[in-house]
Coordinates of C-alpha atoms in Angstrom, one line a residue:
M76 CA -21.1 21.7 -55.3
T77 CA -19.2 24.2 -55.0
M78 CA -20.2 24.5 -51.3
I79 CA -20.1 20.9 -50.8
L80 CA -16.6 20.7 -52.2
Q81 CA -15.4 23.5 -50.2
T82 CA -17.0 22.2 -46.8
K83 CA -15.4 19.1 -47.7
T84 CA -11.5 20.5 -48.0
K85 CA -12.0 23.0 -45.2
M86 CA -12.5 19.7 -42.9
K87 CA -9.6 18.2 -45.0
V88 CA -7.3 20.6 -44.0
N89 CA -8.5 21.0 -40.1
F90 CA -7.9 16.9 -39.9
T91 CA -4.3 18.0 -41.1
Q92 CA -4.2 20.3 -39.1
V93 CA -4.9 17.8 -35.8
W94 CA -0.8 16.5 -35.3
Y95 CA -0.9 17.7 -31.6
F96 CA -3.9 17.8 -28.9
T97 CA -3.8 20.8 -26.0
L98 CA -4.7 19.6 -22.8
S99 CA -6.0 22.8 -20.8
A100 CA -6.9 21.1 -17.4
Y101 CA -3.8 21.8 -16.0
L102 CA -2.8 24.9 -13.8
D103 CA -0.4 27.3 -13.4
L104 CA 1.2 25.3 -9.9
G105 CA 4.3 28.1 -9.3
S106 CA 6.0 27.1 -6.3
C107 CA 4.2 24.5 -5.7
T108 CA 5.2 22.5 -8.6
Y109 CA 8.3 21.1 -7.9
F110 CA 6.6 19.4 -4.4
I111 CA 3.9 18.2 -6.7
F112 CA 6.2 16.4 -9.2
I113 CA 8.7 15.0 -6.2
L114 CA 5.2 13.5 -4.5
V115 CA 3.8 12.1 -8.0
L116 CA 7.3 11.1 -8.5
N117 CA 7.8 9.2 -5.0
M118 CA 4.0 7.4 -5.3
Y119 CA 5.2 5.9 -9.2
V120 CA 8.2 4.4 -7.7
L121 CA 6.8 3.4 -4.5
I122 CA 3.6 1.4 -7.4
I123 CA 6.6 0.0 -9.5
G124 CA 8.6 -1.3 -5.9
C125 CA 5.8 -2.9 -4.4
N126 CA 4.4 -5.0 -7.7
V127 CA 7.7 -6.2 -9.0
V128 CA 8.8 -7.4 -5.8
L129 CA 5.1 -9.3 -5.5
I130 CA 5.9 -10.5 -9.2
V131 CA 9.1 -11.4 -8.2
V132 CA 8.0 -13.8 -5.4
I133 CA 5.0 -15.4 -6.5
C134 CA 7.0 -15.8 -9.7
M135 CA 10.5 -16.9 -7.8
N136 CA 8.3 -19.9 -5.6
R137 CA 7.0 -22.9 -7.2
S138 CA 4.8 -23.4 -3.7
L139 CA 3.3 -20.2 -5.2
H140 CA 1.5 -21.3 -9.0
E141 CA -1.5 -21.8 -8.2
P142 CA -4.0 -20.3 -10.2
M143 CA -5.6 -17.8 -7.1
Y144 CA -1.2 -16.4 -7.4
M145 CA -0.9 -16.4 -11.2
F146 CA -4.0 -14.3 -11.1
L147 CA -2.0 -11.8 -8.7
C148 CA 0.8 -11.3 -10.4
S149 CA -1.0 -10.7 -13.9
L150 CA -3.4 -8.0 -11.7
F151 CA 0.5 -7.2 -11.1
V152 CA 1.5 -6.9 -13.8
N153 CA -1.7 -5.2 -15.3
E154 CA -0.8 -2.8 -12.2
L155 CA 2.7 -1.9 -14.0
Y156 CA 1.3 -1.5 -16.7
G157 CA -1.5 1.2 -16.3
S158 CA 1.1 3.0 -13.7
T159 CA 3.5 3.5 -16.7
G160 CA 0.9 4.9 -19.4
L161 CA -0.3 7.1 -16.8
F162 CA 2.8 8.8 -14.5
P163 CA 5.9 9.5 -16.9
F164 CA 2.8 12.0 -19.0
L165 CA 1.8 13.3 -15.9
L166 CA 5.7 14.1 -14.6
I167 CA 6.2 15.1 -18.4
Q168 CA 3.5 17.9 -18.4
I169 CA 3.7 18.8 -14.6
L170 CA 7.2 20.6 -15.8
S171 CA 5.8 22.1 -19.0
D172 CA 5.1 25.6 -19.6
V173 CA 3.4 24.5 -22.7
H174 CA 0.6 20.9 -22.4
T175 CA 0.6 19.8 -25.1
V176 CA 0.9 16.3 -26.1
S177 CA 1.9 14.8 -29.9
A178 CA -1.4 13.0 -31.4
P179 CA 0.4 9.6 -32.5
L180 CA 1.1 9.9 -28.6
C181 CA -2.0 11.4 -27.3
F182 CA -3.9 7.8 -28.8
L183 CA -1.0 5.3 -28.0
Q184 CA -2.0 6.8 -23.8
V185 CA -5.6 6.2 -24.8
F186 CA -5.1 2.4 -25.8
C187 CA -2.9 2.4 -22.3
L188 CA -5.3 3.9 -20.4
Y189 CA -8.5 2.2 -21.4
S190 CA -7.0 -1.4 -21.9
Y191 CA -5.6 -1.3 -18.3
G192 CA -9.4 -0.2 -16.9
S193 CA -10.9 -3.9 -19.1
V194 CA -8.1 -6.1 -18.2
E195 CA -8.0 -4.6 -14.2
F196 CA -12.1 -5.7 -14.2
L197 CA -12.2 -8.8 -16.3
T198 CA -8.7 -9.6 -14.2
L199 CA -11.1 -8.8 -10.7
A200 CA -14.2 -11.1 -12.3
V201 CA -11.1 -14.2 -12.8
M202 CA -10.2 -13.9 -9.5
S203 CA -13.8 -13.9 -8.4
Y204 CA -15.3 -17.1 -10.8
D205 CA -11.9 -18.5 -8.7
R206 CA -12.2 -17.6 -5.6
Y207 CA -15.8 -19.2 -6.1
V208 CA -14.8 -21.7 -6.5
A209 CA -12.2 -22.2 -4.3
I210 CA -14.9 -21.9 -1.7
C211 CA -18.0 -23.5 -3.1
F212 CA -17.1 -27.2 -4.0
P213 CA -13.2 -27.6 -2.7
L214 CA -12.8 -31.2 -4.1
Q215 CA -13.1 -30.9 -7.2
Y216 CA -11.2 -27.2 -7.5
N217 CA -8.0 -28.4 -9.0
T218 CA -10.1 -30.4 -11.3
V219 CA -12.1 -27.3 -12.6
M220 CA -8.5 -24.9 -12.3
T221 CA -6.3 -26.8 -14.0
S222 CA -3.0 -25.3 -15.3
K223 CA -4.4 -25.0 -19.3
K224 CA -7.4 -23.3 -18.0
T225 CA -5.4 -21.0 -15.7
V226 CA -3.5 -19.9 -18.8
R227 CA -5.9 -20.3 -21.2
L228 CA -7.7 -17.2 -18.5
V229 CA -5.3 -15.1 -18.3
V230 CA -4.9 -14.9 -22.3
I231 CA -8.4 -14.1 -22.3
M232 CA -8.1 -11.5 -19.6
W233 CA -4.9 -9.8 -21.4
F234 CA -6.0 -10.2 -25.8
Y235 CA -9.7 -9.7 -25.6
P236 CA -9.2 -5.9 -24.4
F237 CA -6.4 -5.3 -26.2
F238 CA -8.1 -6.5 -29.3
S239 CA -11.4 -4.6 -28.5
I240 CA -9.8 -1.2 -27.4
A241 CA -7.9 -1.4 -30.8
I242 CA -10.8 -1.3 -32.6
L243 CA -12.1 1.9 -30.6
L244 CA -9.1 3.5 -30.8
S245 CA -8.9 2.5 -34.9
L246 CA -12.4 4.3 -34.7
S247 CA -11.3 7.8 -33.1
V248 CA -8.0 8.1 -35.0
G249 CA -9.9 8.1 -38.2
L250 CA -12.8 10.7 -37.1
P251 CA -11.6 14.1 -39.2
L252 CA -10.6 16.7 -36.0
C253 CA -12.1 20.0 -35.9
G254 CA -10.5 21.6 -32.8
N255 CA -7.1 20.2 -30.7
I256 CA -8.3 21.4 -27.5
I257 CA -7.9 18.5 -24.7
N258 CA -9.9 20.4 -21.2
K259 CA -8.5 17.4 -18.9
I260 CA -5.0 16.3 -17.9
Y261 CA -5.0 13.8 -19.7
C262 CA -5.8 12.2 -23.2
H263 CA -10.1 10.8 -23.0
N264 CA -10.7 9.1 -26.1
S265 CA -14.5 11.4 -25.6
S266 CA -12.8 14.4 -25.5
I267 CA -11.7 13.4 -28.7
M268 CA -14.3 12.1 -30.4
K269 CA -16.3 15.6 -29.4
L270 CA -13.5 17.5 -31.9
S271 CA -15.0 15.5 -34.4
C272 CA -16.5 17.4 -37.4
F273 CA -18.5 14.5 -38.7
N274 CA -21.5 12.3 -37.0
V275 CA -19.2 9.9 -34.5
T276 CA -23.0 7.6 -33.5
F277 CA -21.6 4.4 -34.8
N278 CA -18.6 4.9 -32.4
N279 CA -20.8 5.7 -29.5
V280 CA -22.8 2.7 -30.6
Y281 CA -19.6 0.2 -30.8
G282 CA -18.1 2.3 -27.6
I283 CA -21.7 1.2 -26.0
V284 CA -21.4 -2.3 -27.1
N285 CA -17.8 -2.9 -26.0
A286 CA -18.4 -1.6 -22.5
F287 CA -21.2 -4.5 -22.0
F288 CA -19.3 -7.4 -23.6
L289 CA -16.3 -5.7 -20.9
L290 CA -18.8 -4.9 -18.1
F291 CA -21.5 -6.2 -18.2
F292 CA -21.0 -10.1 -17.9
P293 CA -18.4 -10.1 -15.7
A294 CA -20.2 -7.8 -13.5
V295 CA -22.9 -11.1 -13.3
L296 CA -20.5 -13.1 -12.9
I297 CA -18.8 -11.0 -9.5
F298 CA -22.1 -10.5 -8.6
Y299 CA -23.5 -14.4 -9.1
T300 CA -20.4 -15.5 -7.3
Y301 CA -20.3 -13.5 -3.9
I302 CA -23.9 -14.5 -3.6
S303 CA -22.8 -18.2 -4.1
I304 CA -20.4 -17.6 -1.2
I305 CA -22.4 -15.9 1.0
K306 CA -24.5 -18.6 1.0
V307 CA -22.3 -21.1 1.5
C308 CA -20.7 -19.3 4.4
F309 CA -24.2 -19.0 5.9
S310 CA -24.4 -22.1 5.7
G311 CA -20.9 -24.2 6.1
S312 CA -18.8 -24.3 9.1
K313 CA -16.7 -21.9 11.0
Q314 CA -13.3 -22.6 8.6
T315 CA -14.9 -21.8 5.7
R316 CA -16.0 -19.1 6.7
Q317 CA -12.2 -18.1 8.5
K318 CA -11.1 -19.4 4.3
A319 CA -13.6 -16.6 2.5
V320 CA -12.6 -14.0 5.0
S321 CA -9.2 -14.3 4.6
T322 CA -9.0 -14.5 0.3
C323 CA -12.4 -12.0 -0.6
T324 CA -11.3 -9.3 2.1
P325 CA -8.5 -8.0 -0.1
H326 CA -10.6 -9.2 -3.2
L327 CA -13.7 -7.0 -2.5
V328 CA -12.0 -4.0 -1.2
S329 CA -10.2 -3.5 -4.3
L330 CA -13.3 -4.5 -6.7
L331 CA -14.9 -1.7 -4.6
N332 CA -12.4 0.8 -5.0
F333 CA -12.6 0.1 -8.6
S334 CA -15.8 0.6 -8.8
F335 CA -16.6 3.4 -7.0
G336 CA -13.5 5.4 -9.4
S337 CA -14.9 4.0 -12.5
F338 CA -18.4 5.2 -11.0
L339 CA -15.8 8.6 -11.1
E340 CA -15.3 8.3 -14.6
V341 CA -17.6 8.2 -15.7
L342 CA -20.1 10.8 -14.0
E343 CA -17.0 13.9 -14.8
S344 CA -17.5 12.7 -18.5
R345 CA -21.4 12.7 -18.8
L346 CA -21.3 16.2 -16.6
N347 CA -20.5 19.8 -17.8
M348 CA -18.0 21.4 -16.2
S349 CA -16.8 24.1 -17.7
S350 CA -19.3 26.3 -15.2
F351 CA -17.0 25.4 -12.3
P352 CA -14.0 26.6 -10.3
N353 CA -10.7 25.5 -11.9
M354 CA -9.9 24.0 -9.3
L355 CA -13.3 21.4 -8.8
Q356 CA -12.3 21.1 -12.3
V357 CA -8.9 19.9 -11.7
V358 CA -10.0 17.6 -9.4
G359 CA -13.0 16.4 -10.6
Q360 CA -11.0 15.1 -13.8
S361 CA -8.7 13.4 -11.5
S362 CA -10.8 10.2 -11.0
L363 CA -8.8 8.3 -13.5
V364 CA -5.1 9.1 -11.3
Y365 CA -7.1 8.5 -8.7
I366 CA -8.4 4.6 -10.0
I367 CA -4.6 3.9 -11.0
S368 CA -3.1 5.5 -7.7
C369 CA -5.1 3.4 -5.3
Q370 CA -5.2 0.2 -7.7
T371 CA -1.8 0.1 -8.4
L372 CA -0.4 1.1 -5.2
F373 CA -3.5 -0.9 -2.6
N374 CA -3.2 -4.0 -4.5
P375 CA -0.2 -5.4 -3.5
L376 CA -0.5 -3.6 0.0
L377 CA -3.6 -5.3 0.4
Y378 CA -2.8 -8.7 -1.0
G379 CA 1.4 -8.7 0.1
L380 CA -0.3 -7.6 3.5
K381 CA -3.7 -10.3 4.1
M382 CA -3.1 -13.7 1.8
T383 CA -0.9 -15.5 4.3
K384 CA 1.4 -17.3 2.2
I385 CA 2.5 -14.3 -0.2
R386 CA 3.4 -12.7 3.8
R387 CA 5.6 -15.5 5.1
K388 CA 7.5 -15.8 1.7
L389 CA 8.3 -11.8 2.0
D390 CA 9.5 -12.8 5.4
L391 CA 11.5 -15.0 4.1
C392 CA 13.0 -13.2 1.5
L393 CA 13.6 -10.1 4.4
I394 CA 15.5 -13.3 6.5
K395 CA 17.7 -14.2 3.6
T396 CA 18.2 -10.7 2.8
E397 CA 19.5 -9.5 6.3
T398 CA 21.4 -12.8 6.6
M399 CA 23.3 -12.5 3.3
F400 CA 23.8 -8.6 5.0
K401 CA 25.4 -9.4 7.6
C402 CA 27.5 -12.4 6.5
N403 CA 29.1 -9.8 3.2
R404 CA 29.4 -6.8 6.4
V405 CA 31.2 -9.9 9.1
S406 CA 33.7 -11.2 5.7
Y407 CA 34.3 -7.9 5.1
I408 CA 35.3 -6.6 8.5
E409 CA 37.7 -9.9 8.4
I410 CA 39.5 -9.3 5.4
V411 CA 40.3 -5.8 6.9

């Protein structure tokens, strides 16, 4: 009995002492520190600029208030959300000598990154369904994809991931931890669970069930819609094939890039990389950085350049801006 009480007391002490986590995967960058900091900062600024411009263009032009562009706007908002959950944190850690993060901030980052990935995949799945209806049932598109249905889908895309990840995180927050060292360059839920003093079987089961609903069902939907689109393309007219290629290419590239990055993240989390050299460990543990960097930067560039309506509106905005600048310059010269 005394031994059990001592064990409980020890676990309680360990649990109350974990007020911060140490990220052990960072290397001493030496003279490259400021170069990498500027590189990451420029990337973050570029991501914000590209996504904000497209969000404004879609919101300000009524001709773009269609389901496809509303889903795109939601996608770009999610890119801002995901990049903000990662890049400011990385910028602070790059300049820090001691790579520690408070426990609440660490759990907040876990919530942001996990919910970002879930919203991203659900959004890509809904967008594939939207393209399926537009290409396979063009005459019924306006009847099926009504404004009310579009709003409902956007709400589901955001609410369900936030709700399910909040439950997942609440299970991790309540775990008593016997350590505080995370072998990552960012906070990671699986790494935190490995520090637990107790059995985490229930957490793992919930994680698998949650992943099933967030990944398996959307993946089946994406697979079914693209099989149907391919069938229509082979049996349809040349105009149908051109429409499918022009609207589905950016979506497919985005989907494949996200799937590849997610595969690397899952593979890295399952491998024991402690025996690898430090540089390879950092590269291997940067899969999430790859996902967010590529997705948040390539998506606005892909859709902005490939989607004809968006490209035309961007060109029109640039022309108007240039005209206003010239008019203001002429007015200033006349005044002088």
